[in-house]
GROMACS .gro file of C-alpha atoms in nm:
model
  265
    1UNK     CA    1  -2.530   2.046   8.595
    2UNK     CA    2  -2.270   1.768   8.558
    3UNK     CA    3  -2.529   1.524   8.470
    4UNK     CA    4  -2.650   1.789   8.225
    5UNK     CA    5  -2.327   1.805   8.046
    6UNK     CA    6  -2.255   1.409   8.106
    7UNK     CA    7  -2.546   1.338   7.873
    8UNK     CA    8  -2.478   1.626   7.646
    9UNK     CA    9  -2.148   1.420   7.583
   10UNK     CA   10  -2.268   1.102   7.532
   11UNK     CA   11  -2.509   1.263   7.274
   12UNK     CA   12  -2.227   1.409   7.091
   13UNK     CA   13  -2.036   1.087   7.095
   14UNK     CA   14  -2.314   0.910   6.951
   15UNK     CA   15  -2.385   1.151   6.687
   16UNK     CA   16  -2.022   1.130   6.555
   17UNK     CA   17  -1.988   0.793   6.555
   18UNK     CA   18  -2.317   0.771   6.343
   19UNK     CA   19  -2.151   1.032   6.104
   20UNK     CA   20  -1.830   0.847   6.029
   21UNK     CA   21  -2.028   0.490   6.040
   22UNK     CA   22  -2.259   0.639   5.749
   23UNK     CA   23  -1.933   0.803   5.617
   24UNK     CA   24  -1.730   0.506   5.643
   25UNK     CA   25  -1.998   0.260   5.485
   26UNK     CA   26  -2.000   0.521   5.178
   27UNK     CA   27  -1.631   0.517   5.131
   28UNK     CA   28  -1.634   0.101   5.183
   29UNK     CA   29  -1.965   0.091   4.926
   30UNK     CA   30  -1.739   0.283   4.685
   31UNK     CA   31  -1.434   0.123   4.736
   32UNK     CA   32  -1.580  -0.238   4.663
   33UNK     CA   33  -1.779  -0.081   4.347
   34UNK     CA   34  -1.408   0.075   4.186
   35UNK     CA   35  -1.245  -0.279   4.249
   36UNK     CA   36  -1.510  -0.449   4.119
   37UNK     CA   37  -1.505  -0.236   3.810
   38UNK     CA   38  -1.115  -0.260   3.757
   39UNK     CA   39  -1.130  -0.659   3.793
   40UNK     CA   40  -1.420  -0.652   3.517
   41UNK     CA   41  -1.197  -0.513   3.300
   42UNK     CA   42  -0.885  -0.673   3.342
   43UNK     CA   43  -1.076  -0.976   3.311
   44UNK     CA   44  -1.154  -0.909   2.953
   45UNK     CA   45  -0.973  -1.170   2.760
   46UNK     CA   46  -0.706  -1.036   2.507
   47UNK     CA   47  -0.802  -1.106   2.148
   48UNK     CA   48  -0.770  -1.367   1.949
   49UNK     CA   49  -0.533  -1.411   1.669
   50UNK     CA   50  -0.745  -1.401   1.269
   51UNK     CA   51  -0.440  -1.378   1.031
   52UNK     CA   52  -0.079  -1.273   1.037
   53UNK     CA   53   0.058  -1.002   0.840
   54UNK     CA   54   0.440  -1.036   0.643
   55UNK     CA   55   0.536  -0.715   0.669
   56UNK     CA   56   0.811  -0.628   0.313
   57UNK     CA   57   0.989  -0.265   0.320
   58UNK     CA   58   1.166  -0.149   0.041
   59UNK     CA   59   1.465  -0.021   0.133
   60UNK     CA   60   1.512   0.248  -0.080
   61UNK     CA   61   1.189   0.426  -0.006
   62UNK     CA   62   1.244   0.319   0.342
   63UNK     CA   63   1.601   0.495   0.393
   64UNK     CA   64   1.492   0.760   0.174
   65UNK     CA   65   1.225   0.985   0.414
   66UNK     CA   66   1.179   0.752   0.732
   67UNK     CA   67   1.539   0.618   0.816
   68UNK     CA   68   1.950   0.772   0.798
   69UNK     CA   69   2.052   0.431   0.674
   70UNK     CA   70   2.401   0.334   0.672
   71UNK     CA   71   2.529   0.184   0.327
   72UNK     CA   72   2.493  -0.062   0.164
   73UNK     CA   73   2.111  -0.025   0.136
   74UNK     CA   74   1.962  -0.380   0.011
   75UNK     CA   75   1.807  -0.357  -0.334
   76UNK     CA   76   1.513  -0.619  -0.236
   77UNK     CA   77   1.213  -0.614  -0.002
   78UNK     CA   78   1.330  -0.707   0.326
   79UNK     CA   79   1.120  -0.801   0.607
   80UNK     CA   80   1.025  -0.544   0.862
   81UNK     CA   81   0.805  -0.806   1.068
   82UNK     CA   82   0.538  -1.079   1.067
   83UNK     CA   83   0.267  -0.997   1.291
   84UNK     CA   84  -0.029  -1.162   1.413
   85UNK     CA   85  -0.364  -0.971   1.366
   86UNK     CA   86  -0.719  -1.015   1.489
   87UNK     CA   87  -1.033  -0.977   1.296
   88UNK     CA   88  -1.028  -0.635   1.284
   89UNK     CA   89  -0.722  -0.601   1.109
   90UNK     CA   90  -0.538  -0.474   1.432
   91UNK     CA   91  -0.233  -0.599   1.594
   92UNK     CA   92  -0.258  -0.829   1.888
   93UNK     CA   93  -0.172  -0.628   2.161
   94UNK     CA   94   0.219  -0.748   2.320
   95UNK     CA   95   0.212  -1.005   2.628
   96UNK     CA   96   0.088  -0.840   2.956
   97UNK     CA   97   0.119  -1.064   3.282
   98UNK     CA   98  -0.188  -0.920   3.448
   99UNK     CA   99  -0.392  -0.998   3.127
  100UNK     CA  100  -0.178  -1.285   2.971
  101UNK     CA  101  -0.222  -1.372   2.614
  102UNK     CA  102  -0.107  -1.698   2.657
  103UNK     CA  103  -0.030  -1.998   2.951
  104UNK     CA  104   0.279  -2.010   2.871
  105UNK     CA  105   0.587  -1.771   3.002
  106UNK     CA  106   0.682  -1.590   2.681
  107UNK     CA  107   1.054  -1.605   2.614
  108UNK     CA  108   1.247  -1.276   2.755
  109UNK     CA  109   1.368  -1.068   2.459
  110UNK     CA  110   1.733  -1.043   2.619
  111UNK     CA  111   1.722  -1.427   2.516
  112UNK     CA  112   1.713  -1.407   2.140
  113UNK     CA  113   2.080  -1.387   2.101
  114UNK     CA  114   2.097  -1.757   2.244
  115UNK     CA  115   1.774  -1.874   2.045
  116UNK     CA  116   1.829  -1.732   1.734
  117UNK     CA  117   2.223  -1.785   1.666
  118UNK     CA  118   2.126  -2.109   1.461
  119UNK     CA  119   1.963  -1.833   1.161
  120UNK     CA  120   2.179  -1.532   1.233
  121UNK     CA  121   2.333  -1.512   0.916
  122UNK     CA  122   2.034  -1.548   0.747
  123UNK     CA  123   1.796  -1.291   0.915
  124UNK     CA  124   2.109  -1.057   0.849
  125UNK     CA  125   2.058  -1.054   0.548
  126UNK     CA  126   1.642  -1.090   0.479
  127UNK     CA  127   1.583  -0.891   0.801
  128UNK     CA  128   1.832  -0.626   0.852
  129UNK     CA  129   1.800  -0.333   1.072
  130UNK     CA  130   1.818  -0.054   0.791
  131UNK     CA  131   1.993   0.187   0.976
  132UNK     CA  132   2.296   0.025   1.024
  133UNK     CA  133   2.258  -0.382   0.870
  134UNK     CA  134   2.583  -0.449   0.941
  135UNK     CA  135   2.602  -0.405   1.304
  136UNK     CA  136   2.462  -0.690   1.483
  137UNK     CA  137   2.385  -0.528   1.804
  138UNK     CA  138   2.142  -0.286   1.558
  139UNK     CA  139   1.995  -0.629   1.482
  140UNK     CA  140   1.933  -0.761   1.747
  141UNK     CA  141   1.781  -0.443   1.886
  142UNK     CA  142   1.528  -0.472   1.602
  143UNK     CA  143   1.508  -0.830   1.594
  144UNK     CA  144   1.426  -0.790   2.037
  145UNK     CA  145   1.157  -0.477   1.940
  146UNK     CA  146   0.991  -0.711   1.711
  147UNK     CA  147   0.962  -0.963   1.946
  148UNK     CA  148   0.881  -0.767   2.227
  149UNK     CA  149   0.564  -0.621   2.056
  150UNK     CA  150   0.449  -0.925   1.833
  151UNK     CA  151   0.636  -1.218   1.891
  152UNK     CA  152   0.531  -1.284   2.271
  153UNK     CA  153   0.165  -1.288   2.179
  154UNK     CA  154   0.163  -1.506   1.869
  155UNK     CA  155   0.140  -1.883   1.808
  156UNK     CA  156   0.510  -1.895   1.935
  157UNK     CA  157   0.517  -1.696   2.226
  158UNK     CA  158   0.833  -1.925   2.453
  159UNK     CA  159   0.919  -2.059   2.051
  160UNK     CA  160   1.120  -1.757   1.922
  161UNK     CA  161   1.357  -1.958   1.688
  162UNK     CA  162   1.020  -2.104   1.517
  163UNK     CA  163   0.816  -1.763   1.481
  164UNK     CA  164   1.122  -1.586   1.307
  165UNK     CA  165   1.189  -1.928   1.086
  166UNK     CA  166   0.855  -1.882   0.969
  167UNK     CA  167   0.901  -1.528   0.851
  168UNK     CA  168   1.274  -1.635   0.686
  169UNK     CA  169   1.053  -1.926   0.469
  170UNK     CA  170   0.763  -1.708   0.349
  171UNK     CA  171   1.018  -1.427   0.246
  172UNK     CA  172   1.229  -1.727   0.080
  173UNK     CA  173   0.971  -1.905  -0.078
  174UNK     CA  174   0.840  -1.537  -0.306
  175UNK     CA  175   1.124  -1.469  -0.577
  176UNK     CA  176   0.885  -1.196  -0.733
  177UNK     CA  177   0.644  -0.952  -0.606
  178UNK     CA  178   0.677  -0.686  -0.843
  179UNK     CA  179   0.761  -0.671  -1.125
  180UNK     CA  180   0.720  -0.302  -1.238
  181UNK     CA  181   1.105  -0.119  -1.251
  182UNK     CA  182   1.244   0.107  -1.038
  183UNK     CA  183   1.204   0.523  -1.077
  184UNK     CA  184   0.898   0.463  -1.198
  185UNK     CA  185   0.507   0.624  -1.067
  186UNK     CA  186   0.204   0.382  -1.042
  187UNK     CA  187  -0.149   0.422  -0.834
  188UNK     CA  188  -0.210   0.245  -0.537
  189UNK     CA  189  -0.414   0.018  -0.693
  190UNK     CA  190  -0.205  -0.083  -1.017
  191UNK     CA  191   0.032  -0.201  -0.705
  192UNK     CA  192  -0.218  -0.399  -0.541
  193UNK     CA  193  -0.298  -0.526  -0.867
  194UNK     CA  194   0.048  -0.601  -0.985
  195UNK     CA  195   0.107  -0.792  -0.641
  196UNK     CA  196  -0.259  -1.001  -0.720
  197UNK     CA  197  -0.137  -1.091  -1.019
  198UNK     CA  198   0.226  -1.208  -0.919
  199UNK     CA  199   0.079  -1.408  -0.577
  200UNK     CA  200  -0.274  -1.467  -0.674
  201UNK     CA  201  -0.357  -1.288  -0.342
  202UNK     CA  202  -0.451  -0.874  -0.250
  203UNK     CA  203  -0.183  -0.727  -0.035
  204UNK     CA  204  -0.197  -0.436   0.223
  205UNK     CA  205   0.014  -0.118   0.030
  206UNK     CA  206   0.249   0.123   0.309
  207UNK     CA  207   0.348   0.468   0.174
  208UNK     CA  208   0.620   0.685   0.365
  209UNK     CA  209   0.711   1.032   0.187
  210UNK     CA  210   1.006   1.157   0.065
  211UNK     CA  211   1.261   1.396   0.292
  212UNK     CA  212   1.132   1.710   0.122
  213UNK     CA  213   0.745   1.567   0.147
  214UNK     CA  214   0.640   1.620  -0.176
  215UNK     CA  215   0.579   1.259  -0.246
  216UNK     CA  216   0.438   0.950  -0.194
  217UNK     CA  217   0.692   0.675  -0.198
  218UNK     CA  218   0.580   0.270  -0.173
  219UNK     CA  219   0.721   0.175   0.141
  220UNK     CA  220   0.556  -0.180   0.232
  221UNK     CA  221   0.430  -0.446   0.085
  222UNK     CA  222   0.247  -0.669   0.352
  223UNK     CA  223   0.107  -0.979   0.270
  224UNK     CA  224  -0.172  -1.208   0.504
  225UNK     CA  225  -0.149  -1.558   0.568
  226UNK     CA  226  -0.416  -1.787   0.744
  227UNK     CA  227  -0.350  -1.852   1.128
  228UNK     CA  228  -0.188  -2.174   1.091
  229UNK     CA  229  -0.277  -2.520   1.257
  230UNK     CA  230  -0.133  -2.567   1.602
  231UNK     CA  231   0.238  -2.634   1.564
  232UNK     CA  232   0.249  -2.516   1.209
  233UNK     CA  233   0.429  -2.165   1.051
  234UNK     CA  234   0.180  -1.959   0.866
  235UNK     CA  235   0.160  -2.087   0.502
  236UNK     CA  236  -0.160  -2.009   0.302
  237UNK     CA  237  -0.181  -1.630   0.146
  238UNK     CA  238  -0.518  -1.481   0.193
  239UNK     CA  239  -0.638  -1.157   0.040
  240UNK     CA  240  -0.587  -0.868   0.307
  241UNK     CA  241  -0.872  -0.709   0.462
  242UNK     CA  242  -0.728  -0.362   0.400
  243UNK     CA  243  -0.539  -0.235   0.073
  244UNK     CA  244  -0.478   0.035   0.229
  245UNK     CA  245  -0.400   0.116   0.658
  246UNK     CA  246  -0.599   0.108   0.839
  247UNK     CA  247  -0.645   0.179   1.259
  248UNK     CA  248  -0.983   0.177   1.432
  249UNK     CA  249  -1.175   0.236   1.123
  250UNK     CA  250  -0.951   0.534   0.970
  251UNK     CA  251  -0.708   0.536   0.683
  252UNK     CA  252  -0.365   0.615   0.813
  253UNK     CA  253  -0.044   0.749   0.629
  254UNK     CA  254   0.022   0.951   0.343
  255UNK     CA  255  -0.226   0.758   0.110
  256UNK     CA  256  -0.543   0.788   0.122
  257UNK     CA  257  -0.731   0.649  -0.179
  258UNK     CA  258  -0.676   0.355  -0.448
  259UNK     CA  259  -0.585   0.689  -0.704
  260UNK     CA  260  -0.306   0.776  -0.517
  261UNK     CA  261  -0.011   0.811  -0.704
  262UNK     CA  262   0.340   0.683  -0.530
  263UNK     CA  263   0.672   0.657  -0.657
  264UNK     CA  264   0.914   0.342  -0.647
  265UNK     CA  265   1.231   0.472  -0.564
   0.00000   0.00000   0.00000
């Protein structure tokens, strides 16, 4: 009888350890296959920088439905950011260490007070954060935002003092974009027109609505400029792929066609 149950034992033992070794090599097949599938992807490189996009907001319409802005409110297009885009017309994503962008160590946004003191004064003026421009810690929060999201990944990513430069110099270097007045109604494309004319290149048109969303205001004017040379600012105005936004193939914001009718506040 006890050899009986000795060798009933030993079968059971055998039997289970089969189980979990079939079990086990399941679980280890599986395991390898999921890690092998999340290294594929976060091997996929991180696109590549087409164009960047000078992003102009019109104060008015912008404090006027989007922002509470704190007076004054700047009369001229002021510069909301200048972002590099890939060939798709979408933004390059911002700089992520397990999928770097770039071999170099971007510079941390808590840095920028440092790096940009030498052009304070003038992005405080051109590039303002609307809801309160006169606070400099406001600024700087926008200034670090901006940074954060586009500046890490561009041409400039450990340069900060040359990638904001380079938006101060385009913004300089255009005295007119329109030159329609103010309180007045035009169609999308009589502003895309207007701004072809003036620059000689097609820009990308923002609307925003008014607080009571009964209108279409113009809210940005973004111009495109050919990925520089290495070591060089953007400089050369291109036509922009998109008149109007665009995101994965779909129109986005309050206009939606060329006939749309917006209001310059």
């Amino acid at each position: 009888m006890w050899s009986i149950s000795k060798y009933l034992l030993l079968a059971a033992v055998v039997v289970c350890l089969s189980v979990c070794f079939r079990l086990y090599s399941q679980l280890a097949s599986l395991n390898i296959t999921t890690l092998i599938h999340h290294q594929f992807k976060a091997s996929a490189p991180p696109p590549t920088i087409s164009f960047y996009k000078l992003s102009l907001q019109w104060p008015p319409a912008a404090c006027h439905g989007m922002y509470t802005c704190k007076p004054p409110i700047p009369s001229d297009f002021t510069i909301h950011g200048i972002w590099p885009q890939d060939s798709n017309d979408e933004p390059i994503p911002p700089y992520n260490k397990n999928n770097p962008c770039t071999l170099k160590t971007p510079t941390p946004p808590t840095d920028l007070p440092i790096k940009l003191r030498p052009i304070e004064v003038y992005l405080t003026s051109i590039w303002p954060n609307l809801v309160d421009g006169l606070n400099l810690t406001a600024n700087y929060q926008f200034w670090e935002y901006e940074w954060k999201k586009h500046g890490t990944c561009s041409d400039y990513p450990d340069d900060p003092l040359t990638y904001f430069k380079s938006a101060l110099k385009l913004r300089l270097g255009i005295k007119t974009i329109v030159r329609f007045g103010r309180q007045t109604s035009w169609t999308v494309k009589q502003v895309a027109d207007e701004v072809f004319h003036v620059l000689k290149a097609y820009p990308q048109i923002a609307c925003n609505l008014n607080p009571s969303r009964t209108q279409k205001q113009l809210w940005e004017i973004r111009l495109c400029y050919d990925r520089p040379n290495p070591g060089q600012p953007p400089h050369t105005l291109i036509n922009c792929t998109n008149i109007l936004r665009v995101s994965k193939g779909k129109i986005i914001g309050p206009c939606k066609s060329m006939s749309d009718t917006i209001f310059f506040p």
